[in-house]
mmCIF file of C-alpha atoms in Angstrom:
data_model
loop_
_atom_site.group_PDB
_atom_site.id
_atom_site.type_symbol
_atom_site.label_atom_id
_atom_site.label_comp_id
_atom_site.label_asym_id
_atom_site.label_seq_id
_atom_site.Cartn_x
_atom_site.Cartn_y
_atom_site.Cartn_z
ATOM 1 C CA UNK A 1 -19.154 -1.511 1.354
ATOM 2 C CA UNK A 2 -17.032 -4.678 1.461
ATOM 3 C CA UNK A 3 -18.361 -8.070 0.506
ATOM 4 C CA UNK A 4 -16.773 -11.412 1.200
ATOM 5 C CA UNK A 5 -17.790 -13.871 -1.457
ATOM 6 C CA UNK A 6 -16.340 -16.265 -3.942
ATOM 7 C CA UNK A 7 -15.302 -14.428 -7.053
ATOM 8 C CA UNK A 8 -17.272 -15.888 -9.987
ATOM 9 C CA UNK A 9 -15.490 -16.999 -13.087
ATOM 10 C CA UNK A 10 -15.912 -14.594 -15.977
ATOM 11 C CA UNK A 11 -16.107 -15.601 -19.571
ATOM 12 C CA UNK A 12 -14.284 -12.527 -20.852
ATOM 13 C CA UNK A 13 -10.767 -12.699 -22.043
ATOM 14 C CA UNK A 14 -8.056 -12.070 -19.441
ATOM 15 C CA UNK A 15 -6.837 -8.516 -19.722
ATOM 16 C CA UNK A 16 -3.216 -7.536 -20.459
ATOM 17 C CA UNK A 17 -1.575 -6.406 -17.306
ATOM 18 C CA UNK A 18 1.482 -4.469 -16.161
ATOM 19 C CA UNK A 19 3.051 -4.107 -12.790
ATOM 20 C CA UNK A 20 4.890 -0.780 -12.347
ATOM 21 C CA UNK A 21 7.536 -0.804 -9.585
ATOM 22 C CA UNK A 22 10.353 -3.049 -8.453
ATOM 23 C CA UNK A 23 10.051 -3.266 -4.692
ATOM 24 C CA UNK A 24 8.928 -6.110 -2.414
ATOM 25 C CA UNK A 25 5.233 -5.612 -2.787
ATOM 26 C CA UNK A 26 5.586 -5.304 -6.612
ATOM 27 C CA UNK A 27 7.573 -8.516 -6.541
ATOM 28 C CA UNK A 28 4.901 -10.255 -4.509
ATOM 29 C CA UNK A 29 2.170 -9.125 -6.899
ATOM 30 C CA UNK A 30 4.215 -10.300 -9.864
ATOM 31 C CA UNK A 31 4.637 -13.703 -8.238
ATOM 32 C CA UNK A 32 0.891 -13.999 -7.734
ATOM 33 C CA UNK A 33 -0.103 -12.794 -11.188
ATOM 34 C CA UNK A 34 2.264 -15.072 -13.049
ATOM 35 C CA UNK A 35 0.580 -18.064 -11.413
ATOM 36 C CA UNK A 36 -2.657 -17.159 -13.216
ATOM 37 C CA UNK A 37 -1.603 -15.159 -16.241
ATOM 38 C CA UNK A 38 0.666 -16.291 -19.097
ATOM 39 C CA UNK A 39 2.040 -12.839 -19.789
ATOM 40 C CA UNK A 40 2.738 -10.049 -17.209
ATOM 41 C CA UNK A 41 4.588 -6.935 -18.145
ATOM 42 C CA UNK A 42 6.823 -5.571 -15.376
ATOM 43 C CA UNK A 43 8.486 -2.140 -15.248
ATOM 44 C CA UNK A 44 11.536 -1.818 -13.015
ATOM 45 C CA UNK A 45 14.062 0.964 -13.160
ATOM 46 C CA UNK A 46 17.264 -1.028 -12.716
ATOM 47 C CA UNK A 47 18.792 -2.752 -15.741
ATOM 48 C CA UNK A 48 21.002 -4.726 -13.362
ATOM 49 C CA UNK A 49 17.913 -6.036 -11.484
ATOM 50 C CA UNK A 50 16.154 -6.835 -14.807
ATOM 51 C CA UNK A 51 19.109 -8.962 -16.015
ATOM 52 C CA UNK A 52 19.439 -10.698 -12.620
ATOM 53 C CA UNK A 53 15.758 -11.620 -12.433
ATOM 54 C CA UNK A 54 15.766 -12.983 -15.979
ATOM 55 C CA UNK A 55 18.791 -15.161 -15.242
ATOM 56 C CA UNK A 56 18.275 -16.172 -11.603
ATOM 57 C CA UNK A 57 14.406 -16.005 -11.260
ATOM 58 C CA UNK A 58 14.723 -13.853 -8.149
ATOM 59 C CA UNK A 59 14.653 -10.152 -7.372
ATOM 60 C CA UNK A 60 18.223 -9.422 -6.159
ATOM 61 C CA UNK A 61 17.106 -6.747 -3.627
ATOM 62 C CA UNK A 62 13.604 -7.483 -2.538
ATOM 63 C CA UNK A 63 11.812 -10.712 -1.607
ATOM 64 C CA UNK A 64 14.693 -12.906 -2.609
ATOM 65 C CA UNK A 65 12.962 -15.979 -1.263
ATOM 66 C CA UNK A 66 10.249 -15.657 -4.006
ATOM 67 C CA UNK A 67 10.878 -17.739 -7.127
ATOM 68 C CA UNK A 68 9.462 -15.955 -10.174
ATOM 69 C CA UNK A 69 8.112 -17.577 -13.360
ATOM 70 C CA UNK A 70 10.287 -15.562 -15.687
ATOM 71 C CA UNK A 71 8.948 -17.316 -18.809
ATOM 72 C CA UNK A 72 5.744 -15.499 -18.221
ATOM 73 C CA UNK A 73 7.384 -12.141 -17.488
ATOM 74 C CA UNK A 74 8.114 -9.319 -19.930
ATOM 75 C CA UNK A 75 10.497 -7.154 -17.901
ATOM 76 C CA UNK A 76 11.377 -3.702 -19.176
ATOM 77 C CA UNK A 77 13.239 -0.585 -18.009
ATOM 78 C CA UNK A 78 10.982 1.515 -20.184
ATOM 79 C CA UNK A 79 7.796 2.753 -18.430
ATOM 80 C CA UNK A 80 6.196 3.711 -21.797
ATOM 81 C CA UNK A 81 6.664 0.179 -23.126
ATOM 82 C CA UNK A 82 4.993 -1.404 -20.131
ATOM 83 C CA UNK A 83 2.079 1.078 -20.124
ATOM 84 C CA UNK A 84 1.544 0.750 -23.941
ATOM 85 C CA UNK A 85 1.199 -2.990 -23.800
ATOM 86 C CA UNK A 86 -1.254 -3.314 -20.912
ATOM 87 C CA UNK A 87 -5.007 -2.549 -20.290
ATOM 88 C CA UNK A 88 -4.682 -2.942 -16.469
ATOM 89 C CA UNK A 89 -1.867 -0.944 -14.814
ATOM 90 C CA UNK A 90 -0.907 -1.836 -11.233
ATOM 91 C CA UNK A 91 1.046 1.003 -9.699
ATOM 92 C CA UNK A 92 3.382 -0.139 -6.932
ATOM 93 C CA UNK A 93 5.826 2.768 -6.911
ATOM 94 C CA UNK A 94 6.346 4.507 -3.516
ATOM 95 C CA UNK A 95 3.987 7.540 -3.377
ATOM 96 C CA UNK A 96 6.866 10.051 -2.858
ATOM 97 C CA UNK A 97 8.334 9.051 -6.288
ATOM 98 C CA UNK A 98 5.205 8.555 -8.434
ATOM 99 C CA UNK A 99 5.270 11.997 -10.024
ATOM 100 C CA UNK A 100 8.969 11.778 -10.866
ATOM 101 C CA UNK A 101 8.429 8.386 -12.572
ATOM 102 C CA UNK A 102 5.422 9.653 -14.534
ATOM 103 C CA UNK A 103 7.443 12.520 -15.977
ATOM 104 C CA UNK A 104 8.948 10.058 -18.394
ATOM 105 C CA UNK A 105 5.563 8.936 -19.643
ATOM 106 C CA UNK A 106 4.811 10.240 -23.150
ATOM 107 C CA UNK A 107 1.765 8.113 -23.976
ATOM 108 C CA UNK A 108 -1.755 8.827 -22.737
ATOM 109 C CA UNK A 109 -3.352 6.981 -19.830
ATOM 110 C CA UNK A 110 -6.773 7.482 -21.437
ATOM 111 C CA UNK A 111 -8.686 4.187 -21.541
ATOM 112 C CA UNK A 112 -6.332 2.478 -19.066
ATOM 113 C CA UNK A 113 -7.689 0.782 -15.948
ATOM 114 C CA UNK A 114 -5.502 1.829 -13.039
ATOM 115 C CA UNK A 115 -5.184 -0.080 -9.748
ATOM 116 C CA UNK A 116 -3.043 1.371 -7.009
ATOM 117 C CA UNK A 117 -1.225 -0.880 -4.577
ATOM 118 C CA UNK A 118 0.515 2.200 -3.161
ATOM 119 C CA UNK A 119 -0.042 2.842 0.521
ATOM 120 C CA UNK A 120 0.583 6.530 0.676
ATOM 121 C CA UNK A 121 -0.217 10.129 -0.438
ATOM 122 C CA UNK A 122 1.353 12.246 -3.185
ATOM 123 C CA UNK A 123 3.180 14.585 -0.696
ATOM 124 C CA UNK A 124 2.924 17.958 -2.372
ATOM 125 C CA UNK A 125 -0.634 17.389 -3.627
ATOM 126 C CA UNK A 126 -2.019 15.717 -0.480
ATOM 127 C CA UNK A 127 -3.902 13.228 -2.638
ATOM 128 C CA UNK A 128 -4.222 9.473 -2.412
ATOM 129 C CA UNK A 129 -3.519 7.730 -5.763
ATOM 130 C CA UNK A 130 -7.148 7.459 -6.880
ATOM 131 C CA UNK A 131 -7.674 11.237 -6.388
ATOM 132 C CA UNK A 132 -4.335 11.982 -8.071
ATOM 133 C CA UNK A 133 -5.082 9.934 -11.239
ATOM 134 C CA UNK A 134 -8.631 11.324 -11.441
ATOM 135 C CA UNK A 135 -7.661 14.935 -11.043
ATOM 136 C CA UNK A 136 -4.365 15.117 -12.907
ATOM 137 C CA UNK A 137 -5.000 12.585 -15.677
ATOM 138 C CA UNK A 138 -8.819 12.744 -15.890
ATOM 139 C CA UNK A 139 -9.181 8.999 -15.352
ATOM 140 C CA UNK A 140 -12.844 8.311 -14.443
ATOM 141 C CA UNK A 141 -13.289 6.757 -10.988
ATOM 142 C CA UNK A 142 -14.888 3.684 -12.643
ATOM 143 C CA UNK A 143 -11.476 2.973 -14.122
ATOM 144 C CA UNK A 144 -9.614 3.376 -10.877
ATOM 145 C CA UNK A 145 -9.138 0.753 -8.206
ATOM 146 C CA UNK A 146 -7.201 -0.150 -5.093
ATOM 147 C CA UNK A 147 -5.390 -3.281 -3.996
ATOM 148 C CA UNK A 148 -4.829 -3.443 -0.218
ATOM 149 C CA UNK A 149 -4.357 -5.993 2.529
ATOM 150 C CA UNK A 150 -4.163 -7.313 5.148
ATOM 151 C CA UNK A 151 -1.068 -8.905 3.478
ATOM 152 C CA UNK A 152 2.690 -8.854 3.842
ATOM 153 C CA UNK A 153 4.872 -9.472 0.853
ATOM 154 C CA UNK A 154 7.155 -11.731 2.827
ATOM 155 C CA UNK A 155 4.341 -14.158 3.642
ATOM 156 C CA UNK A 156 3.261 -14.171 -0.059
ATOM 157 C CA UNK A 157 6.826 -15.321 -0.877
ATOM 158 C CA UNK A 158 6.387 -18.112 1.588
ATOM 159 C CA UNK A 159 2.883 -18.908 0.174
ATOM 160 C CA UNK A 160 1.244 -18.592 3.539
ATOM 161 C CA UNK A 161 -2.523 -18.116 3.532
ATOM 162 C CA UNK A 162 -3.015 -14.398 2.905
ATOM 163 C CA UNK A 163 -5.875 -11.953 2.150
ATOM 164 C CA UNK A 164 -6.220 -9.120 -0.348
ATOM 165 C CA UNK A 165 -8.938 -6.510 -0.810
ATOM 166 C CA UNK A 166 -9.651 -5.260 -4.340
ATOM 167 C CA UNK A 167 -11.762 -2.067 -4.420
ATOM 168 C CA UNK A 168 -13.333 -0.445 -7.468
ATOM 169 C CA UNK A 169 -16.615 1.299 -8.188
ATOM 170 C CA UNK A 170 -17.007 -0.973 -11.179
ATOM 171 C CA UNK A 171 -17.198 -4.409 -9.478
ATOM 172 C CA UNK A 172 -16.846 -6.211 -12.793
ATOM 173 C CA UNK A 173 -13.298 -4.798 -13.115
ATOM 174 C CA UNK A 174 -12.676 -5.702 -9.466
ATOM 175 C CA UNK A 175 -13.879 -9.284 -10.202
ATOM 176 C CA UNK A 176 -11.688 -9.478 -13.233
ATOM 177 C CA UNK A 177 -8.522 -8.507 -11.297
ATOM 178 C CA UNK A 178 -9.564 -10.623 -8.326
ATOM 179 C CA UNK A 179 -9.528 -13.703 -10.500
ATOM 180 C CA UNK A 180 -5.944 -13.012 -11.483
ATOM 181 C CA UNK A 181 -4.956 -12.557 -7.845
ATOM 182 C CA UNK A 182 -6.671 -15.601 -6.410
ATOM 183 C CA UNK A 183 -4.377 -18.600 -5.784
ATOM 184 C CA UNK A 184 -4.346 -21.570 -3.413
ATOM 185 C CA UNK A 185 -2.837 -19.276 -0.772
ATOM 186 C CA UNK A 186 -4.476 -15.920 -1.641
ATOM 187 C CA UNK A 187 -8.086 -15.112 -0.762
ATOM 188 C CA UNK A 188 -9.660 -11.965 -2.253
ATOM 189 C CA UNK A 189 -12.387 -9.633 -0.889
ATOM 190 C CA UNK A 190 -14.238 -7.154 -3.036
ATOM 191 C CA UNK A 191 -15.159 -3.552 -2.120
ATOM 192 C CA UNK A 192 -16.539 -0.410 -3.782
ATOM 193 C CA UNK A 193 -14.905 1.880 -1.140
ATOM 194 C CA UNK A 194 -11.928 3.043 -3.219
ATOM 195 C CA UNK A 195 -11.417 6.204 -1.169
ATOM 196 C CA UNK A 196 -11.833 4.718 2.341
ATOM 197 C CA UNK A 197 -9.708 1.621 1.716
ATOM 198 C CA UNK A 198 -6.869 3.725 0.258
ATOM 199 C CA UNK A 199 -6.884 6.194 3.169
ATOM 200 C CA UNK A 200 -6.942 3.241 5.535
ATOM 201 C CA UNK A 201 -3.895 1.824 3.800
ATOM 202 C CA UNK A 202 -2.120 5.162 4.268
ATOM 203 C CA UNK A 203 -3.132 5.745 7.862
ATOM 204 C CA UNK A 204 -2.335 2.238 9.153
ATOM 205 C CA UNK A 205 1.380 2.909 8.356
ATOM 206 C CA UNK A 206 1.327 5.909 10.729
ATOM 207 C CA UNK A 207 -0.144 3.779 13.457
ATOM 208 C CA UNK A 208 2.410 1.059 12.833
ATOM 209 C CA UNK A 209 5.139 3.613 13.439
ATOM 210 C CA UNK A 210 3.385 4.474 16.768
ATOM 211 C CA UNK A 211 3.292 0.710 17.665
ATOM 212 C CA UNK A 212 6.970 0.443 16.895
ATOM 213 C CA UNK A 213 7.893 3.503 18.970
ATOM 214 C CA UNK A 214 5.943 2.003 21.921
ATOM 215 C CA UNK A 215 7.768 -1.276 21.510
ATOM 216 C CA UNK A 216 11.156 0.454 21.300
ATOM 217 C CA UNK A 217 10.334 2.350 24.454
ATOM 218 C CA UNK A 218 9.653 -0.941 26.237
ATOM 219 C CA UNK A 219 5.827 -0.573 26.450
ATOM 220 C CA UNK A 220 4.134 -3.908 26.691
ATOM 221 C CA UNK A 221 1.206 -5.748 25.115
ATOM 222 C CA UNK A 222 -1.307 -3.957 27.305
ATOM 223 C CA UNK A 223 -0.340 -0.598 25.834
ATOM 224 C CA UNK A 224 -0.223 -2.046 22.296
ATOM 225 C CA UNK A 225 -3.765 -3.373 22.627
ATOM 226 C CA UNK A 226 -5.086 -0.012 23.741
ATOM 227 C CA UNK A 227 -3.092 1.799 21.060
ATOM 228 C CA UNK A 228 -4.650 -0.323 18.290
ATOM 229 C CA UNK A 229 -8.125 0.087 19.737
ATOM 230 C CA UNK A 230 -7.689 3.853 19.713
ATOM 231 C CA UNK A 231 -6.032 3.802 16.258
ATOM 232 C CA UNK A 232 -9.022 2.077 14.586
ATOM 233 C CA UNK A 233 -11.382 4.638 16.109
ATOM 234 C CA UNK A 234 -9.143 7.527 15.032
ATOM 235 C CA UNK A 235 -8.958 6.050 11.552
ATOM 236 C CA UNK A 236 -12.734 5.835 11.431
ATOM 237 C CA UNK A 237 -13.094 9.528 12.386
ATOM 238 C CA UNK A 238 -10.426 10.634 9.851
ATOM 239 C CA UNK A 239 -11.887 8.751 6.904
ATOM 240 C CA UNK A 240 -15.481 9.692 7.706
ATOM 241 C CA UNK A 241 -14.558 13.385 7.405
ATOM 242 C CA UNK A 242 -13.087 12.799 3.932
ATOM 243 C CA UNK A 243 -15.547 10.340 2.422
ATOM 244 C CA UNK A 244 -18.872 9.449 4.043
ATOM 245 C CA UNK A 245 -20.368 6.144 3.036
ATOM 246 C CA UNK A 246 -21.506 2.924 4.612
ATOM 247 C CA UNK A 247 -18.428 0.980 5.671
ATOM 248 C CA UNK A 248 -17.592 -1.505 8.394
ATOM 249 C CA UNK A 249 -14.300 -0.207 9.902
ATOM 250 C CA UNK A 250 -13.805 -3.622 11.495
ATOM 251 C CA UNK A 251 -13.480 -5.269 8.124
ATOM 252 C CA UNK A 252 -10.198 -6.745 6.991
ATOM 253 C CA UNK A 253 -9.309 -3.856 4.719
ATOM 254 C CA UNK A 254 -9.324 -1.437 7.667
ATOM 255 C CA UNK A 255 -8.906 -3.195 11.039
ATOM 256 C CA UNK A 256 -7.190 -6.255 9.597
ATOM 257 C CA UNK A 257 -4.599 -4.258 7.685
ATOM 258 C CA UNK A 258 -4.029 -2.099 10.716
ATOM 259 C CA UNK A 259 -3.335 -5.054 12.924
ATOM 260 C CA UNK A 260 -0.943 -6.915 10.626
ATOM 261 C CA UNK A 261 1.052 -3.733 10.047
ATOM 262 C CA UNK A 262 1.072 -2.714 13.656
ATOM 263 C CA UNK A 263 2.102 -6.058 15.099
ATOM 264 C CA UNK A 264 4.162 -7.799 12.423
ATOM 265 C CA UNK A 265 7.952 -8.063 12.501
ATOM 266 C CA UNK A 266 7.813 -7.762 8.686
ATOM 267 C CA UNK A 267 6.372 -4.230 8.920
ATOM 268 C CA UNK A 268 8.911 -1.653 7.795
ATOM 269 C CA UNK A 269 6.911 1.122 9.450
ATOM 270 C CA UNK A 270 6.864 -0.653 12.783
ATOM 271 C CA UNK A 271 10.598 -1.262 12.313
ATOM 272 C CA UNK A 272 11.115 2.478 11.801
ATOM 273 C CA UNK A 273 9.137 3.259 14.892
ATOM 274 C CA UNK A 274 11.041 0.684 16.919
ATOM 275 C CA UNK A 275 14.327 2.325 16.077
ATOM 276 C CA UNK A 276 12.984 5.755 17.039
ATOM 277 C CA UNK A 277 11.771 4.366 20.342
ATOM 278 C CA UNK A 278 15.223 2.933 21.041
ATOM 279 C CA UNK A 279 16.740 6.385 20.599
ATOM 280 C CA UNK A 280 17.752 6.560 16.883
ATOM 281 C CA UNK A 281 17.413 9.980 15.268
ATOM 282 C CA UNK A 282 14.917 10.075 12.396
ATOM 283 C CA UNK A 283 17.656 10.444 9.820
ATOM 284 C CA UNK A 284 19.699 7.574 11.263
ATOM 285 C CA UNK A 285 16.706 5.316 11.358
ATOM 286 C CA UNK A 286 15.726 6.122 7.799
ATOM 287 C CA UNK A 287 19.272 5.602 6.488
ATOM 288 C CA UNK A 288 19.412 2.123 7.998
ATOM 289 C CA UNK A 289 16.335 0.968 6.198
ATOM 290 C CA UNK A 290 16.675 -0.664 2.764
ATOM 291 C CA UNK A 291 13.011 -0.074 1.894
ATOM 292 C CA UNK A 292 10.758 2.987 1.890
ATOM 293 C CA UNK A 293 8.691 3.430 5.017
ATOM 294 C CA UNK A 294 5.533 5.054 3.574
ATOM 295 C CA UNK A 295 4.368 6.038 7.054
ATOM 296 C CA UNK A 296 7.125 8.694 7.226
ATOM 297 C CA UNK A 297 5.612 10.638 4.300
ATOM 298 C CA UNK A 298 2.047 9.756 5.258
ATOM 299 C CA UNK A 299 2.412 11.316 8.637
ATOM 300 C CA UNK A 300 3.184 14.777 7.266
ATOM 301 C CA UNK A 301 0.374 14.464 4.685
ATOM 302 C CA UNK A 302 -2.196 13.333 7.219
ATOM 303 C CA UNK A 303 -1.276 16.144 9.584
ATOM 304 C CA UNK A 304 -1.864 18.679 6.744
ATOM 305 C CA UNK A 305 -5.071 17.021 5.512
ATOM 306 C CA UNK A 306 -6.626 17.095 8.950
ATOM 307 C CA UNK A 307 -6.370 20.864 9.088
ATOM 308 C CA UNK A 308 -9.407 20.952 6.836
ATOM 309 C CA UNK A 309 -11.661 19.410 9.545
ATOM 310 C CA UNK A 310 -11.750 19.249 13.268
ATOM 311 C CA UNK A 311 -11.106 15.690 14.531
ATOM 312 C CA UNK A 312 -9.056 14.443 17.397
ATOM 313 C CA UNK A 313 -5.959 12.561 16.147
ATOM 314 C CA UNK A 314 -3.688 12.218 19.166
ATOM 315 C CA UNK A 315 -1.775 9.236 17.668
ATOM 316 C CA UNK A 316 -1.047 10.983 14.378
ATOM 317 C CA UNK A 317 -0.096 14.112 16.319
ATOM 318 C CA UNK A 318 2.322 12.145 18.537
ATOM 319 C CA UNK A 319 4.033 10.451 15.553
ATOM 320 C CA UNK A 320 4.320 13.788 13.766
ATOM 321 C CA UNK A 321 5.955 15.364 16.838
ATOM 322 C CA UNK A 322 8.605 12.627 16.885
ATOM 323 C CA UNK A 323 9.266 12.568 13.115
ATOM 324 C CA UNK A 324 9.041 16.261 12.227
ATOM 325 C CA UNK A 325 9.319 18.337 15.352
ATOM 326 C CA UNK A 326 12.370 16.445 16.674
ATOM 327 C CA UNK A 327 10.648 15.798 20.035
ATOM 328 C CA UNK A 328 11.871 12.947 22.253
ATOM 329 C CA UNK A 329 9.781 9.849 21.799
ATOM 330 C CA UNK A 330 9.788 9.077 25.542
ATOM 331 C CA UNK A 331 8.197 12.453 26.436
ATOM 332 C CA UNK A 332 5.736 12.470 23.553
ATOM 333 C CA UNK A 333 4.486 8.942 24.304
ATOM 334 C CA UNK A 334 4.318 9.567 28.031
ATOM 335 C CA UNK A 335 1.785 12.281 27.178
ATOM 336 C CA UNK A 336 0.029 10.081 24.648
ATOM 337 C CA UNK A 337 -0.625 7.329 27.190
ATOM 338 C CA UNK A 338 -2.813 9.789 29.126
ATOM 339 C CA UNK A 339 -4.948 10.504 26.056
ATOM 340 C CA UNK A 340 -5.765 6.894 25.262
ATOM 341 C CA UNK A 341 -8.590 4.901 26.781
#
């Protein structure tokens, strides 16, 4: 269940915190956190990027318009160093690369509080991040949380009013992190639906690819509105089969995140879909993108996950046909239009 309320001020000491990942969303979270916290540990792989950020106060590849308070940053290329120094770990590494990054970890995660800002699934395990950390590393669910939208990193850089959802079974931990993420331009909502919000964050990327394909094919606003209406209902059916609990699918963490990702020009998944609709091959479209489109990996994972239950997912099926079965977008979406209502 999601609650919209002002996060109360806690009297406990601010936790030590580390952001793991160097992309645009990681950069946005670092920008937010350094406004409220005097010391933020940041793991990024590139030594060149580390040096550049420390000297220029900008990430050289991602979110260049965001000025970073480097005096409050402790940047490292050593994952173990960042993990060792923090109580709260914010994972912002693309889902397809999480396991490879964690292979270098040689210190235990026991006792750490892990929040995932990753909007995808571990491909070969078909697990969202919360499930992955619980099953592989025995992290209790009360020490696992999710940071989701609706929020684009680019608007955070511009300090436009934005909204985040922080989900955790232990709402005290959610409140603690929420305080660190609340600024004059960031509003925070709390939730205890760690499974549903994380699956929603994964699925909305697939639907954004669909929205992009429709746009690339020249379909108009009328189609897009019906597509989004069907997408939120499809999302509801999908998540309900995996985790039944009381949730309002029209809340910002679900519908709001879907809409901003499906409609925004900042959406990398919509951009991928737009290229496919215009006739790009999948490989050509992926090669032109300078950021990971999580929806590409999520589509294959969602298609495999749904085999365990019988639910209609015509939009996921259509995107899968274009991405993985090499079917022409124009033919696939012509058939899709007849399945929507």
